[in-house]
XYZ file of C-alpha atoms in Angstrom:
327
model
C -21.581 -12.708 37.349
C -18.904 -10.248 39.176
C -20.440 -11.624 42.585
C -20.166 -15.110 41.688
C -16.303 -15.269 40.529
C -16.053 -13.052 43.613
C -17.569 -15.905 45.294
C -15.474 -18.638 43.873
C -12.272 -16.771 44.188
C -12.307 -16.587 47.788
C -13.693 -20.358 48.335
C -10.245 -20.670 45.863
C -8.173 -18.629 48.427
C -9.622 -19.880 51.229
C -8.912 -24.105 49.953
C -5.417 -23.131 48.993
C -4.460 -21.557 52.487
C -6.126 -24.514 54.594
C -3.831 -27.047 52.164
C -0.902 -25.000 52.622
C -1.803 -25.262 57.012
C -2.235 -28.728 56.396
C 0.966 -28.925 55.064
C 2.864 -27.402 57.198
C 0.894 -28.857 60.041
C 1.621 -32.029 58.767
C 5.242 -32.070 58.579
C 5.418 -31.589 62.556
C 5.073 -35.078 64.584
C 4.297 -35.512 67.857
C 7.063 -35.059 70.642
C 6.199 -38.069 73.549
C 6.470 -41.467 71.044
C 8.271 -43.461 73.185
C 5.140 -44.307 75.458
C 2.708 -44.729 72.301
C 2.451 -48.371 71.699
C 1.838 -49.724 68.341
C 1.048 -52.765 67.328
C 1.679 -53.909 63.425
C 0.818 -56.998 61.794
C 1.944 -58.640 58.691
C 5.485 -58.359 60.217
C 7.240 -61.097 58.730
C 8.562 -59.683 55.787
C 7.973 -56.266 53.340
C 5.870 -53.038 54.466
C 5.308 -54.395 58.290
C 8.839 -55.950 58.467
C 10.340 -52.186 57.368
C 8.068 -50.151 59.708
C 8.761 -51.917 63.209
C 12.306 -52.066 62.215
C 11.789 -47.902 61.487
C 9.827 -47.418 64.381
C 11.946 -49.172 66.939
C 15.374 -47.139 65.792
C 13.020 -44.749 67.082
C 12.286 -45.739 70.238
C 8.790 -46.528 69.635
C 7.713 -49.191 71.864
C 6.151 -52.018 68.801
C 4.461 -55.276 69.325
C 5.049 -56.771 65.576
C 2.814 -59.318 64.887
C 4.348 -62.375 63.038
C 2.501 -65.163 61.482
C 5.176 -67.453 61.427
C 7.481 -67.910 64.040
C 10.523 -68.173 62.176
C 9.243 -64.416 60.824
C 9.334 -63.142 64.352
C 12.515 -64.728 65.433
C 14.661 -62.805 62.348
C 12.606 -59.901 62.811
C 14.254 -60.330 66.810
C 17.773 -60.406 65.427
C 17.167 -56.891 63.656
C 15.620 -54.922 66.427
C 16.257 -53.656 69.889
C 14.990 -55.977 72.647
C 12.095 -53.284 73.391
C 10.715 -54.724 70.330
C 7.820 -57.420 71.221
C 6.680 -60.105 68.361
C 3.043 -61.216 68.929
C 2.211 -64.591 66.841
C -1.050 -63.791 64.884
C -2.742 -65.544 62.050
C -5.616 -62.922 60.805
C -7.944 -65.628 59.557
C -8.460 -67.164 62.960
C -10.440 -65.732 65.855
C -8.946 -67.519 68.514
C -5.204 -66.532 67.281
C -6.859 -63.050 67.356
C -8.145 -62.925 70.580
C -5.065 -64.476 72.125
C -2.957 -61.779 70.465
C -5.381 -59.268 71.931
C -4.669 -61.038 75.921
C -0.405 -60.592 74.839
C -0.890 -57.038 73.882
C -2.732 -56.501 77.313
C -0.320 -58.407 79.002
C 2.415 -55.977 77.154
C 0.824 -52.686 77.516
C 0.663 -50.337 81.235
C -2.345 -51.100 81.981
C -3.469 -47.197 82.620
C -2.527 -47.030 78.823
C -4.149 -48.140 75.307
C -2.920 -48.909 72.366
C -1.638 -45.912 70.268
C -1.662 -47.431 66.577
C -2.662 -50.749 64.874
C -1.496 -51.138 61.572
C -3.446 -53.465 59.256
C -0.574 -54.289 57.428
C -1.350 -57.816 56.570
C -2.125 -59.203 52.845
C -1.735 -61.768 50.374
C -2.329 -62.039 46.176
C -3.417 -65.418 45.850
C -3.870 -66.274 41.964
C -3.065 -62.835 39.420
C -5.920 -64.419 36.439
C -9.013 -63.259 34.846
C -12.117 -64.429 37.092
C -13.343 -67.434 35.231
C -10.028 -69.261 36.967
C -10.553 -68.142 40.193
C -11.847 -70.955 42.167
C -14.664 -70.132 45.522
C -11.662 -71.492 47.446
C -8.884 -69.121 45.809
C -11.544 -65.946 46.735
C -12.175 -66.847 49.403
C -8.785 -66.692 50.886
C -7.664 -63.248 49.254
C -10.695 -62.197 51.415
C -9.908 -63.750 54.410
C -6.930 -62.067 54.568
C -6.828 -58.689 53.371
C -10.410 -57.977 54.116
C -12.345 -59.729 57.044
C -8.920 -60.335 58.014
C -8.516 -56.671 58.659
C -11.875 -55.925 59.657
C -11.856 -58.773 62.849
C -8.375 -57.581 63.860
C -9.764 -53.790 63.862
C -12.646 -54.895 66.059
C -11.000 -56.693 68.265
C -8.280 -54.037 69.347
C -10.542 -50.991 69.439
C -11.311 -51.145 72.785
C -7.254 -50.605 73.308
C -7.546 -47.731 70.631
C -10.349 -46.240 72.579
C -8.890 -45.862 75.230
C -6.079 -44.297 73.605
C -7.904 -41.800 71.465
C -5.334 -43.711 69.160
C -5.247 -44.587 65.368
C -5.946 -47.324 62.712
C -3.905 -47.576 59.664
C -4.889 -49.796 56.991
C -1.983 -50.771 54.127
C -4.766 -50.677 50.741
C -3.329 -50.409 47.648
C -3.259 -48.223 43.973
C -6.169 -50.985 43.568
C -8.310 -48.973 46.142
C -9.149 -46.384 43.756
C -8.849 -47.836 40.111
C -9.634 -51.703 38.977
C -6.566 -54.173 37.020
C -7.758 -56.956 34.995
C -6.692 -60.120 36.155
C -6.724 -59.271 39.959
C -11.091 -58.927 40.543
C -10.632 -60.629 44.687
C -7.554 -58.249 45.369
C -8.903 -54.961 44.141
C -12.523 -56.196 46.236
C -10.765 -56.382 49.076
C -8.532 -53.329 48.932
C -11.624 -51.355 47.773
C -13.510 -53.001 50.888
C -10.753 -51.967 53.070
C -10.773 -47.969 51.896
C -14.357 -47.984 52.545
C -14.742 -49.272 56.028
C -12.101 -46.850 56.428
C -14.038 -44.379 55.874
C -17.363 -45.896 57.875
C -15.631 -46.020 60.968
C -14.397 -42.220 60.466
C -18.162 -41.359 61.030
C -18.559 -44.073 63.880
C -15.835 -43.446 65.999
C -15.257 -39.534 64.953
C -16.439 -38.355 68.641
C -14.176 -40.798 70.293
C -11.418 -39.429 69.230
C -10.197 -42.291 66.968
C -8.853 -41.868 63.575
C -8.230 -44.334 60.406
C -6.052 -43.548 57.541
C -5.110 -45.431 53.957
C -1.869 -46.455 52.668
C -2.093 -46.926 49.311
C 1.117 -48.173 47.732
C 2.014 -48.572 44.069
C 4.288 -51.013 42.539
C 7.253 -51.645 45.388
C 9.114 -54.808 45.776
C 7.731 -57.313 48.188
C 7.097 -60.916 48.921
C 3.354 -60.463 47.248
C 4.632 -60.694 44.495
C 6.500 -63.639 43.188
C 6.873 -64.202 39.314
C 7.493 -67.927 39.447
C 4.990 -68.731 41.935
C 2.422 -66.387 39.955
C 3.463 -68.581 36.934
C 2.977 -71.612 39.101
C -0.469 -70.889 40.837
C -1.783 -69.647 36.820
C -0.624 -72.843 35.410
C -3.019 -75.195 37.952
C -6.024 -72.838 37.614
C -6.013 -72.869 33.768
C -5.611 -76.964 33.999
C -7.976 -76.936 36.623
C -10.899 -74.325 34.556
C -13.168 -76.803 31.722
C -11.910 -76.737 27.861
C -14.428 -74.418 27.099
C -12.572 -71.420 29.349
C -9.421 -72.755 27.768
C -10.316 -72.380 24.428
C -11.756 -69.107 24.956
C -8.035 -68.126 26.087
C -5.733 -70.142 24.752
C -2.040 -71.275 24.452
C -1.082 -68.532 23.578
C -2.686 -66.086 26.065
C -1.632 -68.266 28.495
C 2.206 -68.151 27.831
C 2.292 -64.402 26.984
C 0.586 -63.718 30.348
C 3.327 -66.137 31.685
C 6.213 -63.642 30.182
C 4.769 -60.452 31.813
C 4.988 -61.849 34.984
C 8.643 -62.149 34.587
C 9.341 -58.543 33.249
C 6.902 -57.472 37.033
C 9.661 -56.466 38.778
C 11.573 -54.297 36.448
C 9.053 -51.795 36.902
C 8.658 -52.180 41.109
C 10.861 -50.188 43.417
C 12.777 -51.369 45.664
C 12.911 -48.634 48.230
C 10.208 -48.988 50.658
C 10.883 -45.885 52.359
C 7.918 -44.380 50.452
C 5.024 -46.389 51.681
C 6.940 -46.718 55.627
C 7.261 -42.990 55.911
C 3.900 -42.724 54.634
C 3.108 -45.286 57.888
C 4.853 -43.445 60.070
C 3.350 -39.677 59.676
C -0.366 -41.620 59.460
C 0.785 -42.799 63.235
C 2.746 -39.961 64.651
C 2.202 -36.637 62.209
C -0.108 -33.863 64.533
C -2.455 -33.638 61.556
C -1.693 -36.971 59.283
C -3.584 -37.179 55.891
C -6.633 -39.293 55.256
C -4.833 -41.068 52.904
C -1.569 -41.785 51.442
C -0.815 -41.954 47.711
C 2.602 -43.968 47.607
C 4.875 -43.583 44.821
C 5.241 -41.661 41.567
C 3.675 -44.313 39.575
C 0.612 -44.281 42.330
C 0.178 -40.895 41.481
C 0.571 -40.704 38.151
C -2.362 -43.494 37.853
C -4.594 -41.568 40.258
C -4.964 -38.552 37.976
C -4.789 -40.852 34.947
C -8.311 -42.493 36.289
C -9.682 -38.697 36.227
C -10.245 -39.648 32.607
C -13.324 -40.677 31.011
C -14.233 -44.296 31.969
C -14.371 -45.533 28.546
C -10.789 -44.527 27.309
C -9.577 -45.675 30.801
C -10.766 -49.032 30.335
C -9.398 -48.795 26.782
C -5.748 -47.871 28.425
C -5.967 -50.379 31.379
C -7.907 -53.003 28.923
C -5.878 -56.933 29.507
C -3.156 -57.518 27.550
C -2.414 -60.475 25.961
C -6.025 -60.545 25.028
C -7.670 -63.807 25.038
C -6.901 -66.076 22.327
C -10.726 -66.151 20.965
C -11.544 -62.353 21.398
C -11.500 -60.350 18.428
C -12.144 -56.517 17.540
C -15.617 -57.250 15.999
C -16.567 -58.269 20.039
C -16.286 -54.612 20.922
């Protein structure tokens, strides 16, 4: 018995003093940034918008990528003119591959690309599954998932020859499940694991891939009226028996939480950007990133038994139909 708490004592000691190296390690960043290129996309407004704005005050030479160009062009009026916006639409191949040929064009051509940030995302419809069209899936996929995973493969040849990194903006939804959001959390989820399959793939080449996983902050993703909007058409759209089943009711108390969404978001990116940052330029960045106090809170709060935190988390308005005897 003596031998064994010997034995777990010093694996104790020995965890503690490689978290306090890692911290310390961590807060140092590497000197030469001006040469490492990064290139971010989702660009036209929130997370990706903040970085390349952080990034270039810093003389870091960024290629934001822009879906629209109206995105790129204010993004312009905010940055330095080292700052170069790449149009890119995730969901199509061709716009991918051109965007690779610009970044080429951009880059020395002795260098690679430093960092790609997979920054882009959407919430298409926040409703229980039953009013989720193929169509409405489908696209919440496109984007934050396959979306991600094309754009990765088609820019690690660049990051190769770097020895760079690949950053990937998840979500609190990577490592615990809301109602009413089944597509996002999939993809988020789907993102944090090939995350962690290409760790093992490309660990001898020198690449690395790291997780930002935000909590509630203030962007463009969400949008109370348009969430109202887009759950309005799916429930008229979904056959009277999936109606009944929630109701009137349901359906306008669901409406009401939307509005009270972004009393509890914060507006200060900072958080999740600095988090972006030391992933791309720290001498030992984390795996992952837990953003926000909220984020945090809810990762230890999923520690707990599954049934009482399906109990907490449970949807709320429940449907109209459901009653405690269903349990």
């Amino acid at each position: 018995m003596t031998m064994g708490c010997l034995i777990l004592a010093f694996i104790l000691v020995i965890y503690i003093a490689y978290k306090i190296y890692e911290y310390q390690k961590g807060k140092t960043f590497i000197e030469k940034i001006t040469n490492r290129y990064v290139f971010i996309t989702g660009c036209d407004s929130g997370f990706g918008n903040d970085l390349a704005q952080l990034l270039d005050k810093q003389g870091v030479p960024v290629i934001a990528g822009c879906l629209t160009e109206k995105g790129g062009a204010d993004l312009k009026k905010k940055t330095s003119s080292r700052l170069r916006v790449v149009q890119i639409d995730v969901t199509d191949q061709t716009s991918i591959r051109n965007a690779v040929e610009s970044v080429k064009r951009i880059i020395p051509r002795s260098e690679g690309l430093w960092g790609l940030v997979n920054n882009a995302g959407i919430q298409v419809l926040h409703a229980p599954l039953e009013f989720h069209s193929y169509e409405a899936i489908y696209k919440c996929l496109a984007v934050n998932l396959f979306g991600a995973i094309e754009v990765t493969n088609a820019f690690l040849p660049l990051i190769r020859k770097a020895k760079g990194r690949v950053v990937y903006t998840t979500s609190d939804c990577a490592f615990q499940s809301y109602a009413c959001r089944g597509p996002y959390v999939i993809s988020k989820v789907g993102l944090d694991a090939m995350a962690e399959c290409l760790r093992r793939e490309l660990y001898y080449a020198g690449v690395t891939f790291h997780t930002i996983q935000p909590g509630a902050f203030k962007t463009s993703i969400v949008d109370p009226e348009e969430m109202k909007s887009t759950l309005q058409k799916a429930f008229d759209a979904a056959d009277s028996e999936v109606q009944a089943f929630y109701g009137q009711k349901w359906l306008q108390e669901t409406k009401e939480q939307f509005v009270r969404i972004p009393n509890g978001q914060c507006e200060d990116l900072s958080g999740v950007t600095n988090a972006l940052q030391h992933a791309l330029f720290s001498v030992m960045p984390k795996r992952s990133y837990l953003c926000g106090t909220k984020c945090k809170f809810d990762y230890y709060l999923y520690q707990l038994p599954g049934r009482i935190h399906t109990w907490l988390r449970a949807m709320t308005p429940p449907p109209d139909a459901a009653t405690q005897s269903d349990h």
